[in-house]
CSV table of C-alpha atoms in Angstrom, one decimal:
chain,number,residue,atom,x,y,z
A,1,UNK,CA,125.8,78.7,14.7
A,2,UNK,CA,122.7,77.4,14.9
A,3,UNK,CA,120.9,74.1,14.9
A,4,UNK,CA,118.8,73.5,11.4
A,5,UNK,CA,115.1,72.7,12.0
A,6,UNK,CA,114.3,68.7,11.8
A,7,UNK,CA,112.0,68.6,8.9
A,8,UNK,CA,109.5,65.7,7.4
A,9,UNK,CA,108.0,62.7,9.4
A,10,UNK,CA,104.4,63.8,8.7
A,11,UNK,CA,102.5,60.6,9.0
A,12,UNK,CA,104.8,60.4,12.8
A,13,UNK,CA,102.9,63.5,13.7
A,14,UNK,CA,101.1,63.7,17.1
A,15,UNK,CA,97.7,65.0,16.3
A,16,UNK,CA,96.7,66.5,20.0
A,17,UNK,CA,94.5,69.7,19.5
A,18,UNK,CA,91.6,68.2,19.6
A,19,UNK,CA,89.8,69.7,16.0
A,20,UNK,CA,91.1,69.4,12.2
A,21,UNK,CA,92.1,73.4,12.3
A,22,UNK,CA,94.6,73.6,15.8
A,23,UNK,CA,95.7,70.3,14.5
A,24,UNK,CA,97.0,71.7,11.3
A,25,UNK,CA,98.4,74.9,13.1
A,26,UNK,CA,100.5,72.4,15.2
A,27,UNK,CA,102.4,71.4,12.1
A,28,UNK,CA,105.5,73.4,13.0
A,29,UNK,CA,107.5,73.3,16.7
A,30,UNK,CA,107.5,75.7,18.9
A,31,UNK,CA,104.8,77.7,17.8
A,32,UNK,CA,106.4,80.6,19.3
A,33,UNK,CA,110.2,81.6,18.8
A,34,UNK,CA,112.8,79.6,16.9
A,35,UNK,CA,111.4,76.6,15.5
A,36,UNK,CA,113.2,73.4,16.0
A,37,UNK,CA,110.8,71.4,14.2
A,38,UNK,CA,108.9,71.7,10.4
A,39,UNK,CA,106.3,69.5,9.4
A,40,UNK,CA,105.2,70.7,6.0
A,41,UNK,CA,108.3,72.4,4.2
A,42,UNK,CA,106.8,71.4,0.4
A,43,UNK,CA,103.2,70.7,-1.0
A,44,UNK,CA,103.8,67.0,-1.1
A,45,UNK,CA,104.2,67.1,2.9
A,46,UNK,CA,100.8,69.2,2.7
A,47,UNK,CA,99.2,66.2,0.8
A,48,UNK,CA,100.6,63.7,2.6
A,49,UNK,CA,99.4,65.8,6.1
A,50,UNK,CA,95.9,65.4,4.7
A,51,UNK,CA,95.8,61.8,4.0
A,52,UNK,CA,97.0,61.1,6.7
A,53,UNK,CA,94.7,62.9,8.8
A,54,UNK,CA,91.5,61.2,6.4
A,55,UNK,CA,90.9,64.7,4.5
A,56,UNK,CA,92.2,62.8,1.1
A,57,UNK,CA,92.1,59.1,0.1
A,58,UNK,CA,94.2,58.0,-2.0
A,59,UNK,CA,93.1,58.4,-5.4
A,60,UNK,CA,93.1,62.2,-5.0
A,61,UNK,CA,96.2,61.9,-3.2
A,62,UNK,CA,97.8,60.3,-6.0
A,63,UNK,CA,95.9,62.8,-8.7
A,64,UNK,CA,97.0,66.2,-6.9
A,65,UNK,CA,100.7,65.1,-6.2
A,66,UNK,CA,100.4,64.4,-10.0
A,67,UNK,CA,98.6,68.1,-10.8
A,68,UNK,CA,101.7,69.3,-8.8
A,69,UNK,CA,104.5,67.3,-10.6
A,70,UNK,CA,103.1,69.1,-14.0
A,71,UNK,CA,102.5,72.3,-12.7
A,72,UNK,CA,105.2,72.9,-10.1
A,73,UNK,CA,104.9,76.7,-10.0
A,74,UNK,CA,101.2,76.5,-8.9
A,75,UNK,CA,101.9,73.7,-6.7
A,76,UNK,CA,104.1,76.2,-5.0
A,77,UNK,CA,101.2,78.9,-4.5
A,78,UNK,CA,98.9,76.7,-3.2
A,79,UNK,CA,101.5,75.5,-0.6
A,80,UNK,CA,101.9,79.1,0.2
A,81,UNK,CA,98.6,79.8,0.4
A,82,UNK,CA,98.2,76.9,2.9
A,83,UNK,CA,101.4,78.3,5.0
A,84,UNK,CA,99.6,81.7,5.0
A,85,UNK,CA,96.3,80.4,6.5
A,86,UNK,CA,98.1,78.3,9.0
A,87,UNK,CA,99.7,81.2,10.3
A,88,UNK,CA,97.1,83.1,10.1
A,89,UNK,CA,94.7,80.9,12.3
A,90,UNK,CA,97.5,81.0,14.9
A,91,UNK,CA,97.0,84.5,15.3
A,92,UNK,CA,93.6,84.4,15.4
A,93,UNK,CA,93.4,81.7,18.0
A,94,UNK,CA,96.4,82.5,20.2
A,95,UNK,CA,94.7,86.1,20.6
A,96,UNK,CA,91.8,83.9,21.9
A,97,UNK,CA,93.9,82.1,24.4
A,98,UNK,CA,95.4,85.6,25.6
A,99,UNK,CA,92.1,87.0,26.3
A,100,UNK,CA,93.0,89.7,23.2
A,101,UNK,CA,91.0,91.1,20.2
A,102,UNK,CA,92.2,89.1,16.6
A,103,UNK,CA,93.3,91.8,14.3
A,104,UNK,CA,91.1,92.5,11.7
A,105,UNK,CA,93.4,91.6,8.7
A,106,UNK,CA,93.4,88.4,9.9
A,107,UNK,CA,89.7,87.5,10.2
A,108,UNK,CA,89.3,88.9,7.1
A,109,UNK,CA,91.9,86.9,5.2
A,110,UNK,CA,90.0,83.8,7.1
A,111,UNK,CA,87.0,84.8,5.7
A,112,UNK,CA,88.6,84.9,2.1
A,113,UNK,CA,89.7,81.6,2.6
A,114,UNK,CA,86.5,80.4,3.8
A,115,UNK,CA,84.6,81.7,0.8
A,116,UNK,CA,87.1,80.2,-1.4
A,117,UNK,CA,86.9,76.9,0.1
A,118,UNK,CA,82.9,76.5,0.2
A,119,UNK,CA,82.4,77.1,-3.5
A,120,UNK,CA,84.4,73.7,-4.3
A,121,UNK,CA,81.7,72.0,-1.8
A,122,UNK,CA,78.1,70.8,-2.1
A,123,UNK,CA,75.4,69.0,0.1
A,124,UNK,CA,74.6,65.5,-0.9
A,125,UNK,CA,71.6,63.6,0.6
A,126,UNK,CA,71.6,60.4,2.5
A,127,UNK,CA,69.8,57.9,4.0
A,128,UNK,CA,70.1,59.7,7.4
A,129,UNK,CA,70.5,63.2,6.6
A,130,UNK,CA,73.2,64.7,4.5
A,131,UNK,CA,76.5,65.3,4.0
A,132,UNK,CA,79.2,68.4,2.6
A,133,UNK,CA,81.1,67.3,0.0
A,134,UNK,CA,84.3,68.3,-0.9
A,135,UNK,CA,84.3,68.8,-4.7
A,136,UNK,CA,87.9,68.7,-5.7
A,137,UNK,CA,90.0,65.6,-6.1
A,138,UNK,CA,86.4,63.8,-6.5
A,139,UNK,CA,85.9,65.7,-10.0
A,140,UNK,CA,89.6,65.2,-10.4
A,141,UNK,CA,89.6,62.1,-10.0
A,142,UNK,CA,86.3,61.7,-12.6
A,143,UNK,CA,88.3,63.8,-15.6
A,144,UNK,CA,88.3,67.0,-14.1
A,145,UNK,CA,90.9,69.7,-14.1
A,146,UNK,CA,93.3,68.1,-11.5
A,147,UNK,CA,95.2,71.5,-11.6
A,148,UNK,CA,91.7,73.5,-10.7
A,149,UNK,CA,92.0,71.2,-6.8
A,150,UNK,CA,95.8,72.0,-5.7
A,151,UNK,CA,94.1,73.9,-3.2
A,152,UNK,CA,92.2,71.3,-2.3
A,153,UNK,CA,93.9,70.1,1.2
A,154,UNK,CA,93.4,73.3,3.2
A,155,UNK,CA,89.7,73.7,2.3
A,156,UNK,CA,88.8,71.6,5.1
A,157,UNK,CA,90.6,73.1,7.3
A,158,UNK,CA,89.3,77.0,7.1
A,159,UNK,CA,86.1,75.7,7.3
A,160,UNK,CA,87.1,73.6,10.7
A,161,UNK,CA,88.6,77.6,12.1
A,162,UNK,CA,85.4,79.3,10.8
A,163,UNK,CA,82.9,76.3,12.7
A,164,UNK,CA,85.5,76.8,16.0
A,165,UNK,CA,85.3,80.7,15.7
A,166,UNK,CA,81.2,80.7,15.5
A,167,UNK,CA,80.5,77.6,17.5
A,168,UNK,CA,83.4,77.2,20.1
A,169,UNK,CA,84.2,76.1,22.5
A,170,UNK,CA,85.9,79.1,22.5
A,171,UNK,CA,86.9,79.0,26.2
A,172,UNK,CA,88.0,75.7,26.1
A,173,UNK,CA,91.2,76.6,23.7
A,174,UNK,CA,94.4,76.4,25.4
A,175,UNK,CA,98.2,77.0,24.6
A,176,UNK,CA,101.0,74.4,26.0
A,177,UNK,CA,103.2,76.7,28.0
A,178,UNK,CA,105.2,78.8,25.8
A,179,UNK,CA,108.6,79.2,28.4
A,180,UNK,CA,108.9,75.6,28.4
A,181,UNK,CA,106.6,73.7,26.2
A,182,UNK,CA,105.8,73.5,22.3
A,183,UNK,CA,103.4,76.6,22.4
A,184,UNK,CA,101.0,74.4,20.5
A,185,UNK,CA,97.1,74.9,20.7
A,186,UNK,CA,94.6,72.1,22.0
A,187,UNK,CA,91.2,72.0,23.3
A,188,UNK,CA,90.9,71.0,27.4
A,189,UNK,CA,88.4,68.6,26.9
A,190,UNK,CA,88.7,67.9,30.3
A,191,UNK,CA,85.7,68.1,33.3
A,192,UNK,CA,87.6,70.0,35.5
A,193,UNK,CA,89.6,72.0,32.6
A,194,UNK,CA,93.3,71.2,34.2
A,195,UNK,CA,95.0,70.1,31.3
A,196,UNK,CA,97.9,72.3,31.0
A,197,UNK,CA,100.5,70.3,28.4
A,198,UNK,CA,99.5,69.7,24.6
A,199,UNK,CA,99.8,65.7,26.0
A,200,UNK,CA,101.2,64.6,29.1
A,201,UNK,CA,103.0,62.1,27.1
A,202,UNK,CA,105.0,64.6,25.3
A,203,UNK,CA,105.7,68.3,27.1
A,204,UNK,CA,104.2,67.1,30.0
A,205,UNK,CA,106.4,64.3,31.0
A,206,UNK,CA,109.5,66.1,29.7
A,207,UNK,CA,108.9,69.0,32.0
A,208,UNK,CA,108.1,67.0,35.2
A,209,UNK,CA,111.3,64.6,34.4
A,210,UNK,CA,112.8,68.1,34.5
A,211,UNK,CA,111.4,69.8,37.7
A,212,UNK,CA,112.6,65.8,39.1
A,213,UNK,CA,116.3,66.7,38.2
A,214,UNK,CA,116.0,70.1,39.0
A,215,UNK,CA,115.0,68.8,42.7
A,216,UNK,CA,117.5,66.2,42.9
A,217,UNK,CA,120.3,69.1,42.3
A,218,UNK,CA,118.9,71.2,44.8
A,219,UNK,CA,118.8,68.5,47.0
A,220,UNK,CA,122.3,67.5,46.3
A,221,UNK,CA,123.3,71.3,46.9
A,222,UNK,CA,121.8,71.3,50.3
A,223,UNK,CA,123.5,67.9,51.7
A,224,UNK,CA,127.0,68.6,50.3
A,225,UNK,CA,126.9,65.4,48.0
């Protein structure tokens, strides 16, 4: 028998990978093999993943979780849809880490979703230079169709993948170690590019408390006590 994943504490989330996309691809624990851990197992858990991470304010919070009380079924497909791309961008980017080639199904359903995303967004002027908008949940908010934005909390995100795929740093995208860590994806931001763990705070320290116990026992072993 085993052990059911832990689900929900979304807003409890360590956000380590260092850009919006590897962030969202780190929703689920390990990333590789049986997961132990699922962040995002219903659309409100999506929503809720995206105001907490500043993608959504409340209002359009509030009016999508509404869109998605009245029309459950599509609420449902646009989780999926989110699910799909999550998974998708792990291929893409774990190839990267491995020093492989992306299949092509997958850079072309990231392109799909890309396209998709940029027609709900416009360029608005400011005082310094200007800004992408993100239609949905704005329009919703001012009498749209709320139903037309259930989509609305991944858009960011392929467009996050798409700016990492064409503007890196590529080379700079690492995967906690798979054999003992969470498998998750971050970005070494370091100068001297040693970071191995997702955060020394979490894998990190769990694995040297390890290798200290580990020691202790071989220690033991050789001393007879």
């Amino acid at each position: 028998m085993t052990d059911a994943p832990v689900t929900g504490g979304v807003a409890d989330l360590v956000r380590n990978g260092g850009v919006l996309c590897l962030d969202y691809i780190n929703t689920v624990e390990p990333r590789t093999g049986p997961v132990s851990r699922e962040w995002l197992n219903g659309y409100s858990d999506l929503v809720e993943w995206a105001r907490h991470g500043g993608l959504l304010d409340e209002a359009a919070a509030g009016v999508l979780l509404r869109a998605a009380a009245d029309r459950p079924a599509a609420a449902q497909t646009a989780f999926q849809a989110a699910i799909n791309l999550r998974e998708v961008m792990f291929r893409l980017f774990a190839a990267i880490v491995e020093n492989t080639a992306p299949l092509d199904e997958d850079l072309e359903a990231l392109r799909r979703a890309f396209s998709d995303a940029t027609r709900h967004g416009r360029l608005v002027p400011h005082a310094g230079g200007f800004d992408w908008i993100w239609d949905a949940g704005v329009s919703a908010v001012a009498g749209g169709d709320p139903a037309d934005s259930l989509d609305r909390p991944w858009w960011p995100i392929a467009a996050s993948a798409v700016e990492l795929l064409t503007h890196g740093p590529l080379d700079r995208i690492k995967q906690c170690p798979t054999d003992v860590g969470c498998s998750w994806l971050f970005i070494d931001t370091t100068k001297n590019r040693s970071r191995r763990w997702c955060s020394m705070d979490d894998c990190g320290s769990l694995i040297k408390a390890r290798r200290q116990t580990d020691r202790r026992r071989a220690d033991r072993r050789r001393t007879g006590t």
